[in-house]
PDB file of C-alpha atoms and ligand atoms in Angstrom:
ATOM      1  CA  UNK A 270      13.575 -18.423  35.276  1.00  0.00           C
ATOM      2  CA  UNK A 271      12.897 -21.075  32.681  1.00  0.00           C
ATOM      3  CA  UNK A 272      16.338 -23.421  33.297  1.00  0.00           C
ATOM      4  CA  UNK A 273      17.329 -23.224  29.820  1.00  0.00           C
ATOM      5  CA  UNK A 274      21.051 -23.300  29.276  1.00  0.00           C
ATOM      6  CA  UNK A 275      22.386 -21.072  26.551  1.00  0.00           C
ATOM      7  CA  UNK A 276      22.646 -23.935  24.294  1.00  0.00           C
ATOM      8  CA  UNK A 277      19.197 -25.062  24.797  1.00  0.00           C
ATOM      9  CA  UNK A 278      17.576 -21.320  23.846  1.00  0.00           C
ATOM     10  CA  UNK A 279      20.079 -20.975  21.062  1.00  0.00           C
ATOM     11  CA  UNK A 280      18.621 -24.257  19.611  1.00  0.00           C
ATOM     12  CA  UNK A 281      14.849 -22.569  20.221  1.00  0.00           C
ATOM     13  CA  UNK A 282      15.614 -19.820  18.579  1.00  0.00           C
ATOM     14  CA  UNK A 283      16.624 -21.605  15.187  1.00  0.00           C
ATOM     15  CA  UNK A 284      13.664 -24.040  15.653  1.00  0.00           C
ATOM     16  CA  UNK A 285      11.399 -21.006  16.455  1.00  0.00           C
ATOM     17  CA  UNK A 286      12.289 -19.588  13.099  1.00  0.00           C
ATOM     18  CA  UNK A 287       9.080 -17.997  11.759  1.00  0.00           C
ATOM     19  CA  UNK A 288       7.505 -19.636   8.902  1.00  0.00           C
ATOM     20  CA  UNK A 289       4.656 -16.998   8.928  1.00  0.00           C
ATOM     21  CA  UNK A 290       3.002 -14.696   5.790  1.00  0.00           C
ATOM     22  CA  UNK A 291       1.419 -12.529   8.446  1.00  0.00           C
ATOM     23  CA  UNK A 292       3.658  -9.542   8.637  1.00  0.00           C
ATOM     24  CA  UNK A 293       3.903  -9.570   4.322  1.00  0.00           C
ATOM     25  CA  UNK A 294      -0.251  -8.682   4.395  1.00  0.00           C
ATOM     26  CA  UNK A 295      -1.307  -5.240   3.244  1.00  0.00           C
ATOM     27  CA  UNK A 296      -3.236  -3.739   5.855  1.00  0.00           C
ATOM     28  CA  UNK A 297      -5.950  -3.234   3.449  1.00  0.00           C
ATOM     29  CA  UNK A 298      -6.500  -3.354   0.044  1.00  0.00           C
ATOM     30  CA  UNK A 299      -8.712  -5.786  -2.167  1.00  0.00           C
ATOM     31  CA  UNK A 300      -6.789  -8.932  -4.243  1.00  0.00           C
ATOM     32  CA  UNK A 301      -4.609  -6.955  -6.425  1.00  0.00           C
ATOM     33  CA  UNK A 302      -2.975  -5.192  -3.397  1.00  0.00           C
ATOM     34  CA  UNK A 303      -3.160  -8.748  -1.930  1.00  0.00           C
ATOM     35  CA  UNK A 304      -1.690 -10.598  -5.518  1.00  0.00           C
ATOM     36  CA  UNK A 305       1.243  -7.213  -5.236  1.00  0.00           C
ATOM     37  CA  UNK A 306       2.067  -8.113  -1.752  1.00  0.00           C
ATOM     38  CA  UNK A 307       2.353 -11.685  -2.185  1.00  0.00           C
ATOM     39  CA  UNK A 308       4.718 -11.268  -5.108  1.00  0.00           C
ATOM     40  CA  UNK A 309       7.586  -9.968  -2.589  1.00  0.00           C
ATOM     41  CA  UNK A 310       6.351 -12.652   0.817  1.00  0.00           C
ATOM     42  CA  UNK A 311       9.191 -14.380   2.535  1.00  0.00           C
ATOM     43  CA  UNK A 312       7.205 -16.189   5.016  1.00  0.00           C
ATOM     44  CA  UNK A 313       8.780 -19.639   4.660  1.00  0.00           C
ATOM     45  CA  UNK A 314      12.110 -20.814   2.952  1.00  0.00           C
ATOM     46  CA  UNK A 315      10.134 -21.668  -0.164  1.00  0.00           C
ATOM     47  CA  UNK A 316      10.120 -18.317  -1.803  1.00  0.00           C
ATOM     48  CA  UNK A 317      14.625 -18.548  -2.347  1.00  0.00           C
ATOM     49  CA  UNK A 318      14.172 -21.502  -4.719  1.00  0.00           C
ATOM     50  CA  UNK A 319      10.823 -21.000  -7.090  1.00  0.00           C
ATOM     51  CA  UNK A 320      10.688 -18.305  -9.907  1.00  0.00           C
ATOM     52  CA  UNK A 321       7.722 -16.470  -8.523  1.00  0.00           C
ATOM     53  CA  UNK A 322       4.291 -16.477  -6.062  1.00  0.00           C
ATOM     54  CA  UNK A 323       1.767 -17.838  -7.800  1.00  0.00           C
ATOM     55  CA  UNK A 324      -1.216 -15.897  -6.592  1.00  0.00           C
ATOM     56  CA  UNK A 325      -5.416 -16.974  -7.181  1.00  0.00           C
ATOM     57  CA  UNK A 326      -6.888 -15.842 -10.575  1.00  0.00           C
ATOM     58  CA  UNK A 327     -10.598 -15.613 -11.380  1.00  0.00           C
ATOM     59  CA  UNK A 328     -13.390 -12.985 -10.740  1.00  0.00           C
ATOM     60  CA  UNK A 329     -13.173 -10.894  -7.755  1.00  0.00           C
ATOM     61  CA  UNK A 330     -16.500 -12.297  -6.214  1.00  0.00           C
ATOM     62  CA  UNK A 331     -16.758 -15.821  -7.870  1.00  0.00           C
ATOM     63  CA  UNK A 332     -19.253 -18.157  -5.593  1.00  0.00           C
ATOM     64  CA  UNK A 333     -16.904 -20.619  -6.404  1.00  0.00           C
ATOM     65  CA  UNK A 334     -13.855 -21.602  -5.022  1.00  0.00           C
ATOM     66  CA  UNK A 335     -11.311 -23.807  -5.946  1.00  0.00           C
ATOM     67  CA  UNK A 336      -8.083 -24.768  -3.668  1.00  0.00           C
ATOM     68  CA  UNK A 337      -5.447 -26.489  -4.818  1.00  0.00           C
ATOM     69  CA  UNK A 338      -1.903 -27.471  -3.218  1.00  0.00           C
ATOM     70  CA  UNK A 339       0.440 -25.622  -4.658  1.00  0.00           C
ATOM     71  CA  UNK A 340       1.776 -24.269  -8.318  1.00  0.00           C
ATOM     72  CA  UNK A 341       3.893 -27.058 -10.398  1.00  0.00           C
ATOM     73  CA  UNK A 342       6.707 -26.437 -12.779  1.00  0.00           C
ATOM     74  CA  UNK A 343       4.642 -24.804 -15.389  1.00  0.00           C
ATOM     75  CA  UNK A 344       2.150 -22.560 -12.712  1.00  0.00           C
ATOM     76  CA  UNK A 345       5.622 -21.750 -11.626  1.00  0.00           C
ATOM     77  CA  UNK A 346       7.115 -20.421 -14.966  1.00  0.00           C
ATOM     78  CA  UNK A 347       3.831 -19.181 -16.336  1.00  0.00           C
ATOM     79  CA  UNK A 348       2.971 -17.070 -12.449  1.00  0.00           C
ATOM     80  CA  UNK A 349      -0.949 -18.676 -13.204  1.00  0.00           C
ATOM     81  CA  UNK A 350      -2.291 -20.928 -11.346  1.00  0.00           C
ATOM     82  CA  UNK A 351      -3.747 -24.403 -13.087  1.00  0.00           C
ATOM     83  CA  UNK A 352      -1.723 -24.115 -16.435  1.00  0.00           C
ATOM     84  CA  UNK A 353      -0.290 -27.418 -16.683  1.00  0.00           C
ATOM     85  CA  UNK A 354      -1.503 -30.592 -17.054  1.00  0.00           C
ATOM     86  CA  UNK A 355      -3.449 -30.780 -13.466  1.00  0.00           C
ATOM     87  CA  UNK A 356      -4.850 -27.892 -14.314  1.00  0.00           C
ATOM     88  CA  UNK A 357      -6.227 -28.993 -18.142  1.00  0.00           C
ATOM     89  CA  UNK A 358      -7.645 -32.167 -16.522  1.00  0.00           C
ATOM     90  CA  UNK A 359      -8.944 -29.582 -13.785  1.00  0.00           C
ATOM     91  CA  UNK A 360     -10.702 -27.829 -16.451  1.00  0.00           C
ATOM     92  CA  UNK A 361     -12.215 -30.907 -18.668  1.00  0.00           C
ATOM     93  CA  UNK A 362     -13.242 -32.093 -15.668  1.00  0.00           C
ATOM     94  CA  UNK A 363     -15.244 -29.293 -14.590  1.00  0.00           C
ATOM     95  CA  UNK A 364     -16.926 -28.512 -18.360  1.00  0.00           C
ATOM     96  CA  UNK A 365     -18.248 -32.377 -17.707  1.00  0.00           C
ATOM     97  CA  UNK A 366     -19.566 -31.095 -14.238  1.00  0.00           C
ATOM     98  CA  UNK A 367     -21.318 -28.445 -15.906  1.00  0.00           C
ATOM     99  CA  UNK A 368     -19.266 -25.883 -14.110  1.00  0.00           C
ATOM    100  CA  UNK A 369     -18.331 -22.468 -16.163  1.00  0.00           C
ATOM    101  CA  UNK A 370     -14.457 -22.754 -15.194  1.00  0.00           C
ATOM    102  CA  UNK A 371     -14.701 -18.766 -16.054  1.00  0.00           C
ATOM    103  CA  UNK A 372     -17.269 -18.224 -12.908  1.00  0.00           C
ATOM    104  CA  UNK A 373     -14.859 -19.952 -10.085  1.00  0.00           C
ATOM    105  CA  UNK A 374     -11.830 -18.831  -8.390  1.00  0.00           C
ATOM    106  CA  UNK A 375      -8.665 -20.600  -8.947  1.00  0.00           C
ATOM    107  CA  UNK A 376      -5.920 -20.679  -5.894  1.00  0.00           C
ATOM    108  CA  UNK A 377      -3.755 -22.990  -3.674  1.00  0.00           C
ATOM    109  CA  UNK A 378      -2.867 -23.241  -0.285  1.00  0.00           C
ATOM    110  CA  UNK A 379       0.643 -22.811  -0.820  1.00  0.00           C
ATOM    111  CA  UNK A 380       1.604 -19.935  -3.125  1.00  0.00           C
ATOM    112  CA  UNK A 381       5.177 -21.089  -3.878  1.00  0.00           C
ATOM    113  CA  UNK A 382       6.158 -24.286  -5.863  1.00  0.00           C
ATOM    114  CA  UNK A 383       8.338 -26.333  -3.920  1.00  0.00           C
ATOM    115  CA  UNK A 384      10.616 -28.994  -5.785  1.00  0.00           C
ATOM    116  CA  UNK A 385      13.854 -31.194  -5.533  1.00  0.00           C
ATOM    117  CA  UNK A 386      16.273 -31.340  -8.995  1.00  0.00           C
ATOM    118  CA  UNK A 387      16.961 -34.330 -10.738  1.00  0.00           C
ATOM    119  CA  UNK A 388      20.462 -35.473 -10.571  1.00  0.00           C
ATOM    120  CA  UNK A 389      21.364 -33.739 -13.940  1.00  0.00           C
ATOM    121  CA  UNK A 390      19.177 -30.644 -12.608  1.00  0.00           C
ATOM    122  CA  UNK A 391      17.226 -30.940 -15.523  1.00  0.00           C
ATOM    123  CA  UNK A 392      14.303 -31.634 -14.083  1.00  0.00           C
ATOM    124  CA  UNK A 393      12.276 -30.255 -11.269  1.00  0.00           C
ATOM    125  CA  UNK A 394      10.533 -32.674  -9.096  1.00  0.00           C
ATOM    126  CA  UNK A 395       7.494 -32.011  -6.944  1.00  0.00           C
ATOM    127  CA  UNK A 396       7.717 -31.966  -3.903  1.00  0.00           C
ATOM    128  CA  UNK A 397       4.852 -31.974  -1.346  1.00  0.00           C
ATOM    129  CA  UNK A 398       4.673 -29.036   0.932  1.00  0.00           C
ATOM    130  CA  UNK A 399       5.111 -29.497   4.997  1.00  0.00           C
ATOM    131  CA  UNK A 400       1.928 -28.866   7.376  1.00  0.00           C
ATOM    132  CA  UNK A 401       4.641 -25.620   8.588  1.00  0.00           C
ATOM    133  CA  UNK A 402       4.649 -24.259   5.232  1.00  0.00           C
ATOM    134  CA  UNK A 403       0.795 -24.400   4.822  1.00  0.00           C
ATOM    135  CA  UNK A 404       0.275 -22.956   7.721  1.00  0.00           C
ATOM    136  CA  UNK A 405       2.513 -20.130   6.665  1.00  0.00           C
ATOM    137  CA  UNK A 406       1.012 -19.299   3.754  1.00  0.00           C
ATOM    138  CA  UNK A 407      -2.414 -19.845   5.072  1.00  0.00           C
ATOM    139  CA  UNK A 408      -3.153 -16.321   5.560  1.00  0.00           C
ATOM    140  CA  UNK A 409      -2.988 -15.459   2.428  1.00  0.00           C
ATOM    141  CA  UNK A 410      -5.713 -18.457   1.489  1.00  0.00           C
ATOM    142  CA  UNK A 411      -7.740 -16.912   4.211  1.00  0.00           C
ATOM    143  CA  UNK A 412      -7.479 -13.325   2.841  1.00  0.00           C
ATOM    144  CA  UNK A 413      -8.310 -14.854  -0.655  1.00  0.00           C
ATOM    145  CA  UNK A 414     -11.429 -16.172   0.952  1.00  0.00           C
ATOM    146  CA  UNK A 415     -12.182 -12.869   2.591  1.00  0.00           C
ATOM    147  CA  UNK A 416     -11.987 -11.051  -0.488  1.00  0.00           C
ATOM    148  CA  UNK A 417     -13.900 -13.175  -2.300  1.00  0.00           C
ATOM    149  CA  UNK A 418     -16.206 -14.648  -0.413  1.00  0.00           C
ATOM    150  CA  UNK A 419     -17.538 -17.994  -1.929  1.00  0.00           C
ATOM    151  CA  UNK A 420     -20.583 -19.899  -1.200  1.00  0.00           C
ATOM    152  CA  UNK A 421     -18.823 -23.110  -1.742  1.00  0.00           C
ATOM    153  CA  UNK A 422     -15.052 -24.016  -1.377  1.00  0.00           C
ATOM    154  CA  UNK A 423     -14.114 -27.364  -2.951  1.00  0.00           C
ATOM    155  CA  UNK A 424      -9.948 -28.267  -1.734  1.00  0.00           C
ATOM    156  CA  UNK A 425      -8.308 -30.626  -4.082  1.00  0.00           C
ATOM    157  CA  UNK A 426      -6.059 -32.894  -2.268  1.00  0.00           C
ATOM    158  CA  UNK A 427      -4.810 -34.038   1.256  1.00  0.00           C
ATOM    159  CA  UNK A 428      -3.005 -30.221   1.405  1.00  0.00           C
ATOM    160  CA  UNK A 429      -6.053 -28.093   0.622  1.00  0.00           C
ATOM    161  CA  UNK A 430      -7.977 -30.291   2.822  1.00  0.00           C
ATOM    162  CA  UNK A 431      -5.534 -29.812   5.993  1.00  0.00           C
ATOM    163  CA  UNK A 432      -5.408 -25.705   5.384  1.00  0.00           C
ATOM    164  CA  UNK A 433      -8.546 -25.510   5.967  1.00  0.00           C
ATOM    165  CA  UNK A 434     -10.336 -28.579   7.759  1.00  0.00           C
ATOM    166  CA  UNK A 435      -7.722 -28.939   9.816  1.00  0.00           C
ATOM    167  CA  UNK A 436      -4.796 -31.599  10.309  1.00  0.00           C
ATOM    168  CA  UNK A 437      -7.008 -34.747  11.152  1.00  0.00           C
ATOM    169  CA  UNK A 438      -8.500 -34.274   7.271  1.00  0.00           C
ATOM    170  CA  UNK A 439      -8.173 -37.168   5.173  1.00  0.00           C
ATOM    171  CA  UNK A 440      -8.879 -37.133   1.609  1.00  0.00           C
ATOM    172  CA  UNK A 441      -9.329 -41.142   1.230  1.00  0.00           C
ATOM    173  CA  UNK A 442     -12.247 -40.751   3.766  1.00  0.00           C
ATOM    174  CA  UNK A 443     -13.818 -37.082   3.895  1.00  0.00           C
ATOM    175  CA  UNK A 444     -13.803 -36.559   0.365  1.00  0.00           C
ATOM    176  CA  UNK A 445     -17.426 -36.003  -1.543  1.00  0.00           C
ATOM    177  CA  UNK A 446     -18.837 -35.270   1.206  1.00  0.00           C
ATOM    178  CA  UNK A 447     -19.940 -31.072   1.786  1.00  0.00           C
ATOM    179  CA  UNK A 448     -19.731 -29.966   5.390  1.00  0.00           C
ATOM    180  CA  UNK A 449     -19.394 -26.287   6.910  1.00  0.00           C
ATOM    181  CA  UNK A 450     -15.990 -24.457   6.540  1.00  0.00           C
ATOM    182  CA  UNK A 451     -14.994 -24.211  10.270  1.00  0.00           C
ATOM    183  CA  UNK A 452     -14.299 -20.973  11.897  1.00  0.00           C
ATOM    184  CA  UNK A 453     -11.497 -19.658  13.679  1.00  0.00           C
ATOM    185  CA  UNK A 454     -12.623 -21.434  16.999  1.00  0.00           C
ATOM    186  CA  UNK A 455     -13.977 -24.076  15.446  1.00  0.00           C
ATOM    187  CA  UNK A 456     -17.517 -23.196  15.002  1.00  0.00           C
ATOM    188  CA  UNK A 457     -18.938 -23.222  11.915  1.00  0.00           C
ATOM    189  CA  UNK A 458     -17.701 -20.150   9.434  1.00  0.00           C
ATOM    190  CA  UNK A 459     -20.710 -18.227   7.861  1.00  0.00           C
ATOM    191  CA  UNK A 460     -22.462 -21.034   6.279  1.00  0.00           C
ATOM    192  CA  UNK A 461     -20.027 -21.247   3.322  1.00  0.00           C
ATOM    193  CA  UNK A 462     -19.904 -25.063   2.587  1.00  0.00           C
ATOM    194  CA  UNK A 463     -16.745 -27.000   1.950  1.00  0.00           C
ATOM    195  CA  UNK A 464     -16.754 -30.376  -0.613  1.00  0.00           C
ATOM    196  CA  UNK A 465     -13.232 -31.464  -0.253  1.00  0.00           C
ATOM    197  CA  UNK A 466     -12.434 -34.146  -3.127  1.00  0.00           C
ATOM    198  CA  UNK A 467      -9.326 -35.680  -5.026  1.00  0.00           C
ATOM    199  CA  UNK A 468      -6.323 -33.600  -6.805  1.00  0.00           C
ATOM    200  CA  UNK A 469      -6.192 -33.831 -10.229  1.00  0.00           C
ATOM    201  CA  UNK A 470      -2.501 -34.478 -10.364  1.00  0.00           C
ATOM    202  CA  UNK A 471      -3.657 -37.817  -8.052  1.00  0.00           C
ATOM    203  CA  UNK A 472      -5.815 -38.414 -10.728  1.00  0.00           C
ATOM    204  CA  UNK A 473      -3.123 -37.952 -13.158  1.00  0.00           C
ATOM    205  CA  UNK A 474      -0.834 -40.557 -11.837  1.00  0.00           C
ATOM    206  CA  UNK A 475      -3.436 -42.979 -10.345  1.00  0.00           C
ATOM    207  CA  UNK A 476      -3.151 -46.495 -11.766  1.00  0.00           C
ATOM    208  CA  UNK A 477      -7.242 -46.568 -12.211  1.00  0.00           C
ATOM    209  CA  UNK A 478      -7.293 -43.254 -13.680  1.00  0.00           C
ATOM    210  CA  UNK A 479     -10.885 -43.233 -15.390  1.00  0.00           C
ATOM    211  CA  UNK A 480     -12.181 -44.291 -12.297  1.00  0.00           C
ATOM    212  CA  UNK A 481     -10.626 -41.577 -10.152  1.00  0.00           C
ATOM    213  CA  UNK A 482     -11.320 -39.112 -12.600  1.00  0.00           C
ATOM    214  CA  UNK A 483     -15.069 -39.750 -12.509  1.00  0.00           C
ATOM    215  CA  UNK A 484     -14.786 -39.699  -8.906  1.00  0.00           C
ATOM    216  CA  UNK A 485     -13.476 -35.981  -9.435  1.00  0.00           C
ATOM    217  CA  UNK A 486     -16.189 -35.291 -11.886  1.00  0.00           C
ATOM    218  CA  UNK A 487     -19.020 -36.637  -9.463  1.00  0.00           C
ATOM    219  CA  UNK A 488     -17.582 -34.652  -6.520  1.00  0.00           C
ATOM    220  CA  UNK A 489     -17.699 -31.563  -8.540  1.00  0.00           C
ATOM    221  CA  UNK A 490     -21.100 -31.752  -9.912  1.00  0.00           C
ATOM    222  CA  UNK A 491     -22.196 -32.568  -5.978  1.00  0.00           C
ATOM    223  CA  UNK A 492     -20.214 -29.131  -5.014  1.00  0.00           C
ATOM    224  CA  UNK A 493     -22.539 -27.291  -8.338  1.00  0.00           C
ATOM    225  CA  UNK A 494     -25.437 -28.997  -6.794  1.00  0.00           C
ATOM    226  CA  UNK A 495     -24.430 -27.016  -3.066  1.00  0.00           C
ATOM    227  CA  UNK A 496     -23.800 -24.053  -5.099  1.00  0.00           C
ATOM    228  CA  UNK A 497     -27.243 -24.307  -6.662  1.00  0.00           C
ATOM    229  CA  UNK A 498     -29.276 -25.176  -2.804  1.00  0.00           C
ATOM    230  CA  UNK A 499     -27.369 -22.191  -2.088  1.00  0.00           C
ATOM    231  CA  UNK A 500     -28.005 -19.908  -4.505  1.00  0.00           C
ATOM    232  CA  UNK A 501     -31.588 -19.708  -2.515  1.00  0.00           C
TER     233      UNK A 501
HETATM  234  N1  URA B 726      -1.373 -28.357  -8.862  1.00  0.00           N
HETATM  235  C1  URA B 726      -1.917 -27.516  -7.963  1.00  0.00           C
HETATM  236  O1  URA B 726      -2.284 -27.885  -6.872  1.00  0.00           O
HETATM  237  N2  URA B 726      -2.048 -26.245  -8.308  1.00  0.00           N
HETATM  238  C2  URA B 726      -1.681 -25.770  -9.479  1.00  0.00           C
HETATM  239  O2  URA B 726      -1.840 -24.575  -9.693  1.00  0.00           O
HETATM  240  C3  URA B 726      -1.130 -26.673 -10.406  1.00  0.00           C
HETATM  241  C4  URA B 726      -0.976 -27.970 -10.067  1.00  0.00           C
HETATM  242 FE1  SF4 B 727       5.098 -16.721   1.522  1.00  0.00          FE
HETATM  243 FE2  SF4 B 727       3.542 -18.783   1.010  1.00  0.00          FE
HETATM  244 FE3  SF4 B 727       5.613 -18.304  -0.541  1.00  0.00          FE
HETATM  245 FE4  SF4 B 727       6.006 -19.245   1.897  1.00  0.00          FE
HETATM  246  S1  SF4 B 727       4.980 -20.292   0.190  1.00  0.00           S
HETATM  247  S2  SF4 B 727       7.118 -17.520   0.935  1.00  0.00           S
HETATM  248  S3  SF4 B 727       4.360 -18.201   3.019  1.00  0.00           S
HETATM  249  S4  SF4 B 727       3.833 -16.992  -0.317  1.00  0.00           S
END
C-alpha cells in the first residue's frame, strides 16, 4: 500500500500526464519514415496550437549537424526549418565560417513552434519551450542523430544545449568550447564532438549584435576546424 488517498492519485495521474514522442516512432524506417511519423506526433500539448511539425532538412548523412530550439512563426508556416530571419543570419553566418550550409543538417530540439498571441491575436509571440517538452520531443532529435550520424553537432542556444548536454548546460559559460556528445549513461557517445554556441535569434536581439554575431561566426569556424581533425 502506498497511503495515497483518492485525491492524492487522482492529482498524480494529471501531473503524470505523458509528455513523451516515444510511442509516435516508426519502428524502423530511415528520416522520411521518421519526417512522416513526426508529422502526426502528439507527444506534448504543443502539437494542438502550431500549424505543423517542423521536421530536420539536409542530406541524409551530412557530417554536420546543426540543432536549433525550435521552428518560429515562419519555420512554422513554411514546415522548413531555418526560413526566417534566424535562419538567414544562420546561413550568412556560416558562408563567413566557410561552411557549405548545403553539406550540414538542419533540425531543432523541439519540432513544434510554441507561441502566446498578442492581445489583438495578430501576432504570434515566441515562446521558449519547457525542459518537459524537450525532453518529449527528444527522441526524435536522437533518431535524427541516429540516422544521420554526424561527426560534429553544434546546438544553438540554452535549449539545444540542455537536449543534449544535459540540464546543468549553460550557454553563457560552455559555449565555444567542443567536448564529447555524452551517451546514454553518461559516457562519452562514439566520439562525435559537440561545440555548443549562441542562437542566432540571441544574436538577433542582442544589444551588441556585431559582437555576438562574430562570436557565432568564430564558434562555427572552431566546429569546421573539429570537422576537419576529424575528417582523419
Ligand atoms: N529558430 C530555431 O531555433 N529554429 C528555427 O528553425 C528557426 C528559428
Ligand atoms: Fe511531438 Fe515534439 Fe511536437 Fe511535442 S513538440 S507534439 S513531442 S513533435
Amino acid at each position: 500500500m502506498t497511503g495515497r488517498g483518492t485525491g492524492a492519485a487522482a492529482l498524480d495521474t494529471q501531473d503524470d500526464e505523458q509528455y513523451d514522442a516515444t510511442p509516435f516512432l516508426p519502428v524502423r524506417g530511415g528520416l522520411p519514415a521518421h519526417r512522416r511519423a513526426a508529422a502526426g506526433c502528439r507527444g506534448c500539448p504543443l502539437h494542438r496550437y502550431a500549424s505543423g511539425t517542423v521536421f530536420g532538412r539536409g542530406p541524409a548523412h551530412a557530417r554536420l549537424m546543426l540543432v536549433g530550439e525550435q521552428p518560429g512563426d515562419h519555420e512554422d508556416q513554411e514546415g522548413k526549418a531555418f526560413v526566417g530571419p534566424a535562419g538567414r543570419l544562420l546561413s550568412r553566418a556560416l558562408r563567413e565560417a566557410g561552411v557549405d550550409e548545403e553539406d550540414a543538417y538542419l533540425t531543432n530540439a523541439v519540432k513544434h513552434f510554441k507561441f502566446t498571441e498578442d492581445a489583438t491575436r495578430k501576432r504570434r509571440i515566441h515562446k521558449a519551450p519547457s525542459l518537459r517538452e524537450t525532453l518529449a520531443c527528444r527522441p526524435w532529435l536522437l533518431a535524427e542523430l541516429r540516422l544521420v550520424s554526424p561527426a560534429v553537432i553544434v546546438t544553438l542556444g540554452a535549449t539545444a544545449g540542455r537536449a543534449l548536454l544535459g540540464a546543468d548546460f549553460r550557454v553563457g559559460t560552455d559555449r565555444g568550447v567542443p567536448r564529447p556528445l555524452p551517451g546514454p549513461d553518461g559516457e562519452d557517445g562514439d566520439g562525435v564532438q559537440v561545440l555548443p554556441t549562441v542562437h542566432p535569434s540571441a544574436v538577433l536581439r542582442a544589444r551588441d549584435r556585431k559582437e555576438m554575431y562574430e562570436g557565432l561566426v568564430a564558434d562555427l569556424r572552431t566546429a569546421a576546424g573539429v570537422l576537419e581533425d576529424t575528417a582523419g
